[in-house]
CSV table of C-alpha atoms and ligand atoms in Angstrom, one decimal:
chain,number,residue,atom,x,y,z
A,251,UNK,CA,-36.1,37.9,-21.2
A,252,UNK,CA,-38.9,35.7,-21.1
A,253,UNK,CA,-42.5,35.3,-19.4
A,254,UNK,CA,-40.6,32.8,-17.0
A,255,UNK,CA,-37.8,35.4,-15.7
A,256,UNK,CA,-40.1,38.3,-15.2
A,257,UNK,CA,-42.9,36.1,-13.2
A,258,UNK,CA,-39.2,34.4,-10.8
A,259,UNK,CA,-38.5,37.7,-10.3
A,260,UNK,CA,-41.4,38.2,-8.3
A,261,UNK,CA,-41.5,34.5,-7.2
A,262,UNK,CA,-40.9,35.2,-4.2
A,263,UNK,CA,-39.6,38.5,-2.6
A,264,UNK,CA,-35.7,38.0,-1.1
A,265,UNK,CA,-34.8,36.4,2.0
A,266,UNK,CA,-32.8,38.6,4.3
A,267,UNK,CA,-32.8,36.0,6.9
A,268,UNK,CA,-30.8,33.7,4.9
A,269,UNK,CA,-28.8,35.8,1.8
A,270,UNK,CA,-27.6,39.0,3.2
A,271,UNK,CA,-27.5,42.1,1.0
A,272,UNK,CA,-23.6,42.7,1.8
A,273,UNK,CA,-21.2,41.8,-0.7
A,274,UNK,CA,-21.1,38.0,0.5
A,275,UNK,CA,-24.1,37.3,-1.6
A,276,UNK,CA,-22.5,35.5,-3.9
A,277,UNK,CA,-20.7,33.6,-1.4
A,278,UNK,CA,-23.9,33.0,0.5
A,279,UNK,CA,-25.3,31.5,-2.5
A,280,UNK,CA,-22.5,29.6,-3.2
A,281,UNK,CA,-23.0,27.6,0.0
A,282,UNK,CA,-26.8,27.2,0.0
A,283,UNK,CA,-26.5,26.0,-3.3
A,284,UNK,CA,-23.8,23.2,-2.9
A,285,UNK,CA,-25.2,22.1,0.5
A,286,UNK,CA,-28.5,21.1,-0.7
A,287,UNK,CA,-26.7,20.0,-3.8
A,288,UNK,CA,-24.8,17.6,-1.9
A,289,UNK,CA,-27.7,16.3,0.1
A,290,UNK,CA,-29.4,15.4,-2.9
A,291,UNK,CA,-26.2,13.3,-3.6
A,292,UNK,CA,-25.7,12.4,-0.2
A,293,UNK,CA,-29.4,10.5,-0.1
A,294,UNK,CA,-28.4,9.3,-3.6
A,295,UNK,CA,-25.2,7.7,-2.4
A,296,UNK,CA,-26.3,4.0,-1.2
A,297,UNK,CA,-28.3,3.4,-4.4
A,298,UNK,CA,-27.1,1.1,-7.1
A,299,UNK,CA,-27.1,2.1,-10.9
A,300,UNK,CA,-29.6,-0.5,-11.0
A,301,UNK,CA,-31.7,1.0,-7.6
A,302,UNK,CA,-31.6,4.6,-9.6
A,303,UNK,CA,-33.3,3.3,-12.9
A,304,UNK,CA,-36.7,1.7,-10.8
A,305,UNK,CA,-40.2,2.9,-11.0
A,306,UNK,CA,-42.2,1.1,-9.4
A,307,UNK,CA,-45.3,2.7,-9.6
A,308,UNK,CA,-46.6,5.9,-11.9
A,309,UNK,CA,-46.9,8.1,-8.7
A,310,UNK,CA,-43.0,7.3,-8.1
A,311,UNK,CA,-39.8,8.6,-10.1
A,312,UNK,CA,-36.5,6.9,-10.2
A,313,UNK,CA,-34.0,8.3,-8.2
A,314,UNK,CA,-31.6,8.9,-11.3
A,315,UNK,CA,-34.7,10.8,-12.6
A,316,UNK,CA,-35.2,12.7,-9.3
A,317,UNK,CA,-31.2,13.8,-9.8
A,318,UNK,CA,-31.9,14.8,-13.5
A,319,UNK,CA,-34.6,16.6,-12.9
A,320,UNK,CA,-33.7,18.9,-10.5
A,321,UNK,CA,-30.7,19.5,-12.2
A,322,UNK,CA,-32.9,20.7,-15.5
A,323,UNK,CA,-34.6,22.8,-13.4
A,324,UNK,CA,-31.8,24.9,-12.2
A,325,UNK,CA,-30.5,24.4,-16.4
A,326,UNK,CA,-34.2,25.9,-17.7
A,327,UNK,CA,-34.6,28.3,-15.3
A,328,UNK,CA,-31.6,30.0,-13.8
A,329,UNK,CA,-28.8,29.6,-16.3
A,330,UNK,CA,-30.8,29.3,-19.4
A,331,UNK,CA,-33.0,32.3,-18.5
A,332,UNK,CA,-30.2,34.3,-16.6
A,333,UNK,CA,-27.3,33.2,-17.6
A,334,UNK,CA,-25.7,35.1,-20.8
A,335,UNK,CA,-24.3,32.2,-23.0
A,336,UNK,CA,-25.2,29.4,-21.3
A,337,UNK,CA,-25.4,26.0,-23.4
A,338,UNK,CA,-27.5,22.8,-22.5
A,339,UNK,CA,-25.7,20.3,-21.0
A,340,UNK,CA,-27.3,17.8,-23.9
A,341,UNK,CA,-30.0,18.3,-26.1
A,342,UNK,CA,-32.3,16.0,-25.1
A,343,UNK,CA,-32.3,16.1,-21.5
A,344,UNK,CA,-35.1,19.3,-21.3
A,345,UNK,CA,-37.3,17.0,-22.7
A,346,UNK,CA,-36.2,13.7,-20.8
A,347,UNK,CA,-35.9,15.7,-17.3
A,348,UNK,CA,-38.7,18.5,-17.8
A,349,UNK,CA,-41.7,17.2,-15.1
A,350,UNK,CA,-45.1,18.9,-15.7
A,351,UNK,CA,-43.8,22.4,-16.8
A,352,UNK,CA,-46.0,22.7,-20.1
A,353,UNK,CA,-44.6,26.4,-21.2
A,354,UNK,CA,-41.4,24.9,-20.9
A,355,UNK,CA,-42.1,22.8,-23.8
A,356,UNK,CA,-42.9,19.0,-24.5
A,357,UNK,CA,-42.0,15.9,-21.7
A,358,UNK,CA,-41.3,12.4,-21.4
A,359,UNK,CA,-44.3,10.2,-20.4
A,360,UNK,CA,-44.4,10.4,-16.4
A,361,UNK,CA,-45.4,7.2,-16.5
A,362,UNK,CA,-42.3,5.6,-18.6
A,363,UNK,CA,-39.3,7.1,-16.8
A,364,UNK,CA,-38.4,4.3,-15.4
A,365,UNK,CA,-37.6,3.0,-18.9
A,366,UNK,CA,-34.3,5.3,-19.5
A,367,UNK,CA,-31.7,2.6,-18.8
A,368,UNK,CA,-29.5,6.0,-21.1
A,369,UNK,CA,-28.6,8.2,-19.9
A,370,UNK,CA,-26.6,6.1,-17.3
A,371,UNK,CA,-26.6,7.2,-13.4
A,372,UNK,CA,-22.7,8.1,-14.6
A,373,UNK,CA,-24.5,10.7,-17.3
A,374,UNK,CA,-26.3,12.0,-14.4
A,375,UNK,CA,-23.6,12.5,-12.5
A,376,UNK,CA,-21.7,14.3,-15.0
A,377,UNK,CA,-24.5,15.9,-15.7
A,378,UNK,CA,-24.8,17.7,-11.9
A,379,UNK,CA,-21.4,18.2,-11.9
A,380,UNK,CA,-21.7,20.5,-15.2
A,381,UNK,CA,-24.7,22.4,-14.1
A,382,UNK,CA,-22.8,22.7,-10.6
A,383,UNK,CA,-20.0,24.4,-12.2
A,384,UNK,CA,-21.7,26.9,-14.5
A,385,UNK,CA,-24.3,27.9,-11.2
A,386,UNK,CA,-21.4,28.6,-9.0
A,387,UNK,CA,-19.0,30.4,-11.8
A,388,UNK,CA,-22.2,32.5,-12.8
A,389,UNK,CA,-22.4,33.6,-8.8
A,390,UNK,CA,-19.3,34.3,-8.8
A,391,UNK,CA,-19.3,36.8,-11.8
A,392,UNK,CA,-22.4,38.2,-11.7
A,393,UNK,CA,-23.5,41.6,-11.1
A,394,UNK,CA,-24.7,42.4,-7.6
A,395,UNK,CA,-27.7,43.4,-9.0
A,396,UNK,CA,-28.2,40.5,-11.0
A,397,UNK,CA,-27.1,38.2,-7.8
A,398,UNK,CA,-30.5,40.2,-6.1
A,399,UNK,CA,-33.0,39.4,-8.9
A,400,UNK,CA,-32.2,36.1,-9.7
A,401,UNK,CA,-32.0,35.2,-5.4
A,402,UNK,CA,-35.7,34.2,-5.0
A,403,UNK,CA,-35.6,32.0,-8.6
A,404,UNK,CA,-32.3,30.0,-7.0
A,405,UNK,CA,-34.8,30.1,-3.4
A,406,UNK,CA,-37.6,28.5,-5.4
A,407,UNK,CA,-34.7,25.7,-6.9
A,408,UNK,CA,-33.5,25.4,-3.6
A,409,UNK,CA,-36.5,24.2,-2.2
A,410,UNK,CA,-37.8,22.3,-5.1
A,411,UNK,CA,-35.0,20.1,-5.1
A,412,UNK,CA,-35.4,19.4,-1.0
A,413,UNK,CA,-39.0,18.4,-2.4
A,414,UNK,CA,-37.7,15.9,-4.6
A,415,UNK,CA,-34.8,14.6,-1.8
A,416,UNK,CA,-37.7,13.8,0.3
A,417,UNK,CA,-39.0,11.7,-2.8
A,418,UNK,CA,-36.2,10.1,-3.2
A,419,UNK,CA,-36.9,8.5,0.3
A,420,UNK,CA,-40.4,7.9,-0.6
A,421,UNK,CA,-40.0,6.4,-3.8
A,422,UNK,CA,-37.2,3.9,-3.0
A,423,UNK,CA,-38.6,2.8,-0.4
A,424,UNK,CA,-41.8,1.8,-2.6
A,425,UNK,CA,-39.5,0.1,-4.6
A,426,UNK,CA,-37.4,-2.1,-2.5
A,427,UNK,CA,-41.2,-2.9,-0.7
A,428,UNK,CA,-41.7,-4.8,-4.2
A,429,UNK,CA,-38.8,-7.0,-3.6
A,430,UNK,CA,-39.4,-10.9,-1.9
A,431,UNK,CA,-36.1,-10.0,-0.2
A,432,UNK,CA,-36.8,-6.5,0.9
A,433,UNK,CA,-33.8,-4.8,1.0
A,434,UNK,CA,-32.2,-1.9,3.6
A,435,UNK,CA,-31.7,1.5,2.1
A,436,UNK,CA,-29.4,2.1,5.5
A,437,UNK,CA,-29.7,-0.6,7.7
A,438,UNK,CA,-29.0,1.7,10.7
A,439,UNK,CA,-31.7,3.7,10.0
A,440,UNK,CA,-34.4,3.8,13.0
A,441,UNK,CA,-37.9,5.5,12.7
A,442,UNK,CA,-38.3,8.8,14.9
A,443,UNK,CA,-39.3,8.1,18.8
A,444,UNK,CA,-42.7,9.9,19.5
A,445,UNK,CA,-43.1,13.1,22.0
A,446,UNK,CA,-45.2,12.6,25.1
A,447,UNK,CA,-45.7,15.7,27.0
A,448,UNK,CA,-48.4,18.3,28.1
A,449,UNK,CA,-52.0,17.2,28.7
A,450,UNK,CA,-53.3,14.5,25.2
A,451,UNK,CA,-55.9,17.8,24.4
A,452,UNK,CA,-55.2,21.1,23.3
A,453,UNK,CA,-57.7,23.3,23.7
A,454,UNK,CA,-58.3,26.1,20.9
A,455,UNK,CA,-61.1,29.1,21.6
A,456,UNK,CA,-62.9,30.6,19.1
A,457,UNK,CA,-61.3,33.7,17.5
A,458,UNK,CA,-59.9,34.9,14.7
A,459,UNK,CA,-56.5,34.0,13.8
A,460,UNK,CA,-53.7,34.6,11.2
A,461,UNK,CA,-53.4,32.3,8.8
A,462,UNK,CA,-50.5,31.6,6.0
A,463,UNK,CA,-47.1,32.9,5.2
A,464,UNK,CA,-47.0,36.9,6.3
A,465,UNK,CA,-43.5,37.2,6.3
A,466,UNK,CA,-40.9,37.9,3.4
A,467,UNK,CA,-38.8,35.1,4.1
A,468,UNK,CA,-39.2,31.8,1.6
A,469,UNK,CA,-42.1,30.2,1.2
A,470,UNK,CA,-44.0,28.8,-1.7
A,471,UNK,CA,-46.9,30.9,-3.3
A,472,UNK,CA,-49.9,28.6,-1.9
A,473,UNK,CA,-49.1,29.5,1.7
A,474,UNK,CA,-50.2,33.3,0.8
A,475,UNK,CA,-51.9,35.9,1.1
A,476,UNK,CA,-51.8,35.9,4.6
A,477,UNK,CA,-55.7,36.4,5.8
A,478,UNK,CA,-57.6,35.6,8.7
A,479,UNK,CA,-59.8,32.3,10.0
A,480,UNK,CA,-62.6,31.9,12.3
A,481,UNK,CA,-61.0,28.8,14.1
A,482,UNK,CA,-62.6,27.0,17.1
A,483,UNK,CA,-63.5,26.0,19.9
A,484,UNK,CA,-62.0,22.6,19.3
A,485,UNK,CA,-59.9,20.4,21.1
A,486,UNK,CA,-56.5,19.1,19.2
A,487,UNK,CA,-54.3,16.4,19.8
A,488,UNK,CA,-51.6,16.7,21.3
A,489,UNK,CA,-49.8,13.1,20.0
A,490,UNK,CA,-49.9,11.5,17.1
A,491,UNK,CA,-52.1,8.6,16.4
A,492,UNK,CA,-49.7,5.5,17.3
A,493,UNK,CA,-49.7,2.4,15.8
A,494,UNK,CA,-51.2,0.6,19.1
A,495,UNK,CA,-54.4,2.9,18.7
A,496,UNK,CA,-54.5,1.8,14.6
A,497,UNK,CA,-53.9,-1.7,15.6
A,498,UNK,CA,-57.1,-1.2,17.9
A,499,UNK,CA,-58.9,0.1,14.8
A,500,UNK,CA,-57.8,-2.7,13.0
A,501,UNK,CA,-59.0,-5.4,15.5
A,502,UNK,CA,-62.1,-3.6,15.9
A,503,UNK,CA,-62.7,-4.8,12.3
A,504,UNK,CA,-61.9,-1.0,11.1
A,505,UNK,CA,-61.2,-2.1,7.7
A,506,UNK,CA,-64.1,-3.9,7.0
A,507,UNK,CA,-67.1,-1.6,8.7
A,508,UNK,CA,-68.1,0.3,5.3
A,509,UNK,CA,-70.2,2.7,7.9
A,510,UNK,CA,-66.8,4.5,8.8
A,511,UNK,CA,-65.7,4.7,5.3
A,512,UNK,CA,-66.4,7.3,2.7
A,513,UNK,CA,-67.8,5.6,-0.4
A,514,UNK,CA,-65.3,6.4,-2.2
A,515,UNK,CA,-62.6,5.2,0.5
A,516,UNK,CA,-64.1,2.2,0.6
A,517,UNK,CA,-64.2,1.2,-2.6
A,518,UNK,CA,-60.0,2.3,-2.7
A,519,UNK,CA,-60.0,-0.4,0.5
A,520,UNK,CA,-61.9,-3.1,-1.4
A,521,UNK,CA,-60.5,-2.6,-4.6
A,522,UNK,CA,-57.0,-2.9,-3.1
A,523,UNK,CA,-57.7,-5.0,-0.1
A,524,UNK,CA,-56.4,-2.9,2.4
A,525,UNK,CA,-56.2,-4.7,6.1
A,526,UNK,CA,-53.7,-2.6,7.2
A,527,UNK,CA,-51.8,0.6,7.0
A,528,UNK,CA,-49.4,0.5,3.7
A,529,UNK,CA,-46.1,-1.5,3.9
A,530,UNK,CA,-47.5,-3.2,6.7
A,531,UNK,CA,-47.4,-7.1,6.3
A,532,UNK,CA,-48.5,-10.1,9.3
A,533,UNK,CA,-45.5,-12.7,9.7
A,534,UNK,CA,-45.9,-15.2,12.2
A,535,UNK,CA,-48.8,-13.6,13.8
A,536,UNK,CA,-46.9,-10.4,14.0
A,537,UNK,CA,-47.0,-7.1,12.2
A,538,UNK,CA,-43.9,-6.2,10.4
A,539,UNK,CA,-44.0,-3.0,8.3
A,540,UNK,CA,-41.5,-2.4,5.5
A,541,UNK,CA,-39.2,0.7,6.4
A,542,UNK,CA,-36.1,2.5,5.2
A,543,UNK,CA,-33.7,0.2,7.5
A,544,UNK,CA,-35.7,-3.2,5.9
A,545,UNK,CA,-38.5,-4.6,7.5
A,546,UNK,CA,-39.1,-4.6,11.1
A,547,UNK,CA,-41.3,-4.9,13.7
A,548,UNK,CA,-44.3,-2.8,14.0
A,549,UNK,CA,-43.1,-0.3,17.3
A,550,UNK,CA,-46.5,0.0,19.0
A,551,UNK,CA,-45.4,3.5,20.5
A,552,UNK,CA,-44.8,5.0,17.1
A,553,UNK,CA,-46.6,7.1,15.1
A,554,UNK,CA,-48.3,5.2,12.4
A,555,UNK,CA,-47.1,5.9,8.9
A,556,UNK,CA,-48.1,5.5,5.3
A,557,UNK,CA,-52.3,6.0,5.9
A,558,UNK,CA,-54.1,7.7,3.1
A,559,UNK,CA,-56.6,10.2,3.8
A,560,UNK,CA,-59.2,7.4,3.5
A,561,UNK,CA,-57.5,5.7,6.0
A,562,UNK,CA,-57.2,8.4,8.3
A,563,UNK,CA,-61.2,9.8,7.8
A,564,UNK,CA,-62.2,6.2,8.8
A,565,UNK,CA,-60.2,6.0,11.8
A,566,UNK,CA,-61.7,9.5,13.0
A,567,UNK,CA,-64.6,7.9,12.2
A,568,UNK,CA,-64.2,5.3,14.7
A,569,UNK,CA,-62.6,7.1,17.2
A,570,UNK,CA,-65.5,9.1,17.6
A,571,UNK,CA,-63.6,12.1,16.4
A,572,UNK,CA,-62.6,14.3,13.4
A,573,UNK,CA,-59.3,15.2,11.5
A,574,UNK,CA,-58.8,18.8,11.9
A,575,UNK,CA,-59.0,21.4,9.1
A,576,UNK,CA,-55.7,22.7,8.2
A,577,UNK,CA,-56.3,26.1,9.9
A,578,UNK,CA,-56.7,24.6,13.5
A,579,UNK,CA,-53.8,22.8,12.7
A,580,UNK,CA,-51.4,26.1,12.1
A,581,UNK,CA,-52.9,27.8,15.0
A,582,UNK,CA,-51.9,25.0,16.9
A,583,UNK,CA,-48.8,24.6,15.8
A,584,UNK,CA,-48.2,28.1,15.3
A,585,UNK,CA,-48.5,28.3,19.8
A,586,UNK,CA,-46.1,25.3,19.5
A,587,UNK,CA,-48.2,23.3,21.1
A,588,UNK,CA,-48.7,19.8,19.4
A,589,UNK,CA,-45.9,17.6,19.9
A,590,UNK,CA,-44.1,16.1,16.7
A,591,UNK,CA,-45.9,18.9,14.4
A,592,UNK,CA,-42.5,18.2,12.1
A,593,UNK,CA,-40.5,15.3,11.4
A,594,UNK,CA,-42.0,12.1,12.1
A,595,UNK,CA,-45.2,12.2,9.6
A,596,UNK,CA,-46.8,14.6,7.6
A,597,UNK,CA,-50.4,15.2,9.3
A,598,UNK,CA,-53.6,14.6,6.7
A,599,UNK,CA,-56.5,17.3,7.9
A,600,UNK,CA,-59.5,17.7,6.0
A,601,UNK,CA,-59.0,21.4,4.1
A,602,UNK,CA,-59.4,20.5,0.5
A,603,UNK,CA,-56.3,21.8,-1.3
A,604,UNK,CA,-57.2,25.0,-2.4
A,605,UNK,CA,-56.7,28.3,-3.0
A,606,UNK,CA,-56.4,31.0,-0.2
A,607,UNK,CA,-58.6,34.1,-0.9
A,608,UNK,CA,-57.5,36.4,-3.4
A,609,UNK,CA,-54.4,33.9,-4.2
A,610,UNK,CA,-53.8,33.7,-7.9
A,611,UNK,CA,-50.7,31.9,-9.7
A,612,UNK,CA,-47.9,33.9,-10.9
A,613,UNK,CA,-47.2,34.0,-14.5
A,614,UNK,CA,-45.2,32.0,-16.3
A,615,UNK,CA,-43.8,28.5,-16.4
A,616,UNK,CA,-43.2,29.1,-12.5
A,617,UNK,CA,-46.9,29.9,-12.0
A,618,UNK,CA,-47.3,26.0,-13.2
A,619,UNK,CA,-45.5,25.1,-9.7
A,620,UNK,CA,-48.7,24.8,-7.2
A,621,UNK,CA,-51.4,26.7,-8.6
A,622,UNK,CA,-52.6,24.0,-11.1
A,623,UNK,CA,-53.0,21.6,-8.9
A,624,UNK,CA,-55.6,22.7,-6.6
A,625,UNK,CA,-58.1,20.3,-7.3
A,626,UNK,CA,-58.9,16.7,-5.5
A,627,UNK,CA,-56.2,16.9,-3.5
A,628,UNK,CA,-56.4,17.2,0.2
A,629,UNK,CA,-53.9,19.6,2.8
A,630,UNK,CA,-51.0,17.8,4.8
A,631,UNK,CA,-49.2,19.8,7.6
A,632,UNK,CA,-45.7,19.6,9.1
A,633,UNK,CA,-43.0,17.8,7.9
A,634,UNK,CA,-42.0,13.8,7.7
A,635,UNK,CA,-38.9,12.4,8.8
A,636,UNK,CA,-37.9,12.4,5.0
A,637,UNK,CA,-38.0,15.9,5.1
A,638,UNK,CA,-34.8,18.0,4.7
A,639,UNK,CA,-33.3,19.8,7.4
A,640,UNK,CA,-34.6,23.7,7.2
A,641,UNK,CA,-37.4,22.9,4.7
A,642,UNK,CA,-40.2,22.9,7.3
A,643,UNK,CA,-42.9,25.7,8.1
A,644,UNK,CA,-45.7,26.1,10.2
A,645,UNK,CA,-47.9,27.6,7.7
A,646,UNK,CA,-46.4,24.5,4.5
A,647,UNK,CA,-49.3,23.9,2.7
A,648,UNK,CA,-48.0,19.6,1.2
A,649,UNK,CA,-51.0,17.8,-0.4
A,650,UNK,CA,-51.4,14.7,-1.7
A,651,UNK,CA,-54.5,13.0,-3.9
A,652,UNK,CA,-56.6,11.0,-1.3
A,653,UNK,CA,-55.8,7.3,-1.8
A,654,UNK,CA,-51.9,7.8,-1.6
A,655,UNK,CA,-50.0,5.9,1.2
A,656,UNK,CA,-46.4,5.7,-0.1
A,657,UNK,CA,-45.4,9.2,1.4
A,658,UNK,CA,-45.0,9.3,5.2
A,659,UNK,CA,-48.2,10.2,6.2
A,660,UNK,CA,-50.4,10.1,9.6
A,661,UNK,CA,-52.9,12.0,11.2
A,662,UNK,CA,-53.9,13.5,14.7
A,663,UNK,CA,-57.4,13.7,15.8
A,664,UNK,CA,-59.6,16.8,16.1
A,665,UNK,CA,-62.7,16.6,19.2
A,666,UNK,CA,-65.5,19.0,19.0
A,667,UNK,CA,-66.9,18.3,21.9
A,668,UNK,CA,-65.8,21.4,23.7
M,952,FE2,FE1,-40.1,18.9,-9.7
C-alpha cells in the first residue's frame, strides 16, 4: 500500500447514483469501464497510424499518446496499486505514457511525444486490450469490499480518460489545421445549432448563493468544498456570443485597438498576428474556419469558437460589457437559465483558477491531478461539443492558460448596469 492508494481512497467518496452497493457492482463497473473504453477507441477509429503519431504543437499530444496514456493510468494506479500480482504490460511504457505525475516517477519530454514512431498504434492497441482484460478479470474476482474502495480511484480514471477523449478532438483538429489540404476528421460532422429562447438578459440579485460540488456523487477535487458567494446584481447572457457579433468586432478594427486589449493580450495578438478567431482563414472575401468536418464556411448564427481569454476580455471590452466571474456563471446555470451552458463551447469568465477556501490537494500522486496547477490559468464553465456524453457539471471547474485557442472555447457577456 502506497501514499497513492490511501490518498484514491479518499479521492472521491462513492457514487450511489451510478455504482450501486448491491452485488452488481462488479457488473456495474464492468460496463462503465468498457463504455468509455470504447469511446476512447471509437473517436480513435478514423485516424491513420500516421494521424496518431502527430504533434503539432507542445500544448497538443498525439492521439496514439492520448490512448497510451490513459491506459498507464488505469496500469499505475488501479492494477498496479490494487491489483495483487499484476505485471506491466512493458517496461518502458510508465515512463513513455506517465503525463505530469512526478511521484510516479520520471517522464518523457511533453514536448517530444510526437517523436515515438515505436511503439506502433498496433502496440497501443494491444496495449488497451491487455490492460482491458486484467481491469475487467480483477472486477470480476475481487472482494466486494475491495470493489468499494477501489470505486472512486476507477471514477477518477473514468473521467480522466473522457478528459483526454475530448483532447483527442482538440488536438487533431490542430493538426490537420496545419495541412495545405486540410483534411475531414468526419466529413459529416456539423457544428452544434445555437439556442434562442427567453429574454437575451438574465437577471441575477444580490444574495448569497452555494457555490461548488456539495453532493457525494463524482466530481473532481477543485469543485469543493462547497461554500458560499456574494453574487450580483448583474445581468447574464442568455446566448452565446455568435460569430456575426465577433465579425462586428472584427470590422470594428477589434483586433487592432490596443485600448481594448490587456497588455499582455496584445502583445499575444501582435506577436502572433491575430485578425481573427483561431482556425479562422479569409478565402475569396469570405471567412472559412477550419473544423472537424474540413473547412467550411463561417455560420454567422453560431457560437464563435476557438477565442482565447485575451480574445474574449477584448471583445467585452468593446461591447461595453464584462465576462462574468465563474460564480455568476454557476448560479446561472445552476437555475438553468442560460441557453447552451453545455455542449457547444466551453465559456472563458474571469475567476482566476484557484483554489476554493479551505480546499487543499489530496496526498499522493492523485493530489498532483488539479491542485498544482492553480496558477495563471483562468476558469472555463460548461462543456464543448468535444465533450463526452455524461462528463458535464454545473459546478466543472476546466481552465486553460490565457492565450490558448485550440480548445473549443467562447464566452458570454456579463452587464453591470443593473
Ligand atoms: Fe492525463
Amino acid at each position: 500500500m502506497t501514499q497513492t492508494a490511501s490518498a484514491a481512497a479518499k479521492f472521491p467518496p462513492p457514487a450511489p447514483s451510478r455504482f450501486s452497493e448491491s452485488g452488481s457492482l462488479a457488473q456495474d463497473l464492468v460496463e462503465a469501464y468498457l463504455a468509455v473504453r470504447s469511446e476512447t477507441e471509437r473517436r480513435a477509429a478514423p485516424l491513420s497510424a500516421e494521424d496518431q503519431l502527430i504533434q503539432s504543437m507542445p500544448d497538443a499530444s498525439p492521439a496514439k499518446w492520448h490512448r497510451a496514456h490513459t491506459t498507464w493510468f488505469f496500469e499505475q494506479f488501479l492494477l498496479g496499486e490494487h491489483c495483487a500480482g499484476y505485471q506491466p504490460f512493458h517496461p518502458d511504457y510508465a515512463f513513455l505514457f506517465n503525463s505530469y505525475y512526478v511521484s510516479a516517477g520520471p517522464r518523457h519530454a511533453r514536448h517530444r511525444r510526437g517523436d515515438l514512431t515505436r511503439p506502433a498504434a498496433a502496440d497501443i492497441t494491444a496495449y488497451r486490450r491487455h490492460v482491458d482484460a486484467a481491469v475487467v478479470k480483477f472486477f470480476r474476482s475481487a472482494e466486494h469490499d475491495t470493489l468499494m474502495r477501489i470505486t472512486p480511484l476507477v471514477e477518477v480514471g473514468l473521467n480522466h480518460e473522457q478528459q483526454h477523449q475530448e483532447l483527442m478532438f482538440t488536438d487533431i483538429l490542430h493538426a490537420f489545421a496545419q495541412n495545405p489540404i486540410p483534411p475531414a476528421y468526419d466529413p459529416a460532422w456539423q457544428f452544434p445549432a445555437s439556442t434562442r429562447k427567453g429574454e437575451d438578459w438574465l437577471t441575477l440579485n444580490e444574495g448569497i448563493y452555494a457555490i461548488g460540488h456539495a453532493e457525494e456523487s463524482f466530481h473532481f477535487d477543485n469543485e469543493k468544498p462547497a461554500h458560499r458567494a456574494l453574487v450580483g446584481p448583474v445581468k447574464l447572457a442568455r446566448n452565446l456570443v455568435t460569430n456575426a457579433e465577433w465579425l462586428a468586432f472584427m470590422q470594428d478594427g477589434g483586433y487592432s485597438n490596443a485600448t481594448l486589449w490587456l497588455m499582455d493580450g496584445f502583445a499575444a495578438a501582435s506577436k502572433e498576428q491575430w485578425q481573427a478567431p483561431f482556425y479562422w482563414r479569409e478565402i475569396d472575401g469570405q471567412w472559412h474556419i477550419m473544423t472537424l468536418a474540413g473547412l467550411k464556411p463561417v455560420d454567422p448564427a453560431a457560437a464563435v469558437c476557438h477565442v482565447s481569454y485575451y480574445e474574449a476580455d477584448a471583445f467585452a471590452r468593446w461591447s461595453g460589457k464584462h465576462l462574468p466571474t465563474e460564480m455568476e456563471w454557476e448560479v446561472a446555470a445552476r437555475a438553468d437559465q442560460l441557453n447552451d451552458a453545455f455542449g457547444i463551447v466551453w465559456q472563458w469568465t474571469r475567476s482566476a483558477y484557484s483554489p476554493y477556501p479551505g480546499y487543499r490537494a489530496i496526498e499522493g500522486a492523485l493530489g498532483e491531478y488539479n491542485g498544482k496547477f492553480m496558477v495563471n490559468q483562468l476558469v472555463l464553465r460548461g462543456s464543448s461539443l468535444a465533450t463526452p456524453e455524461g462528463h458535464s457539471r454545473v459546478t466543472y471547474r476546466n481552465f486553460f492558460y490565457p492565450h490558448h485557442r485550440w480548445q473549443f472555447t467562447g464566452l458570454r457577456l456579463a452587464d453591470y448596469s443593473v
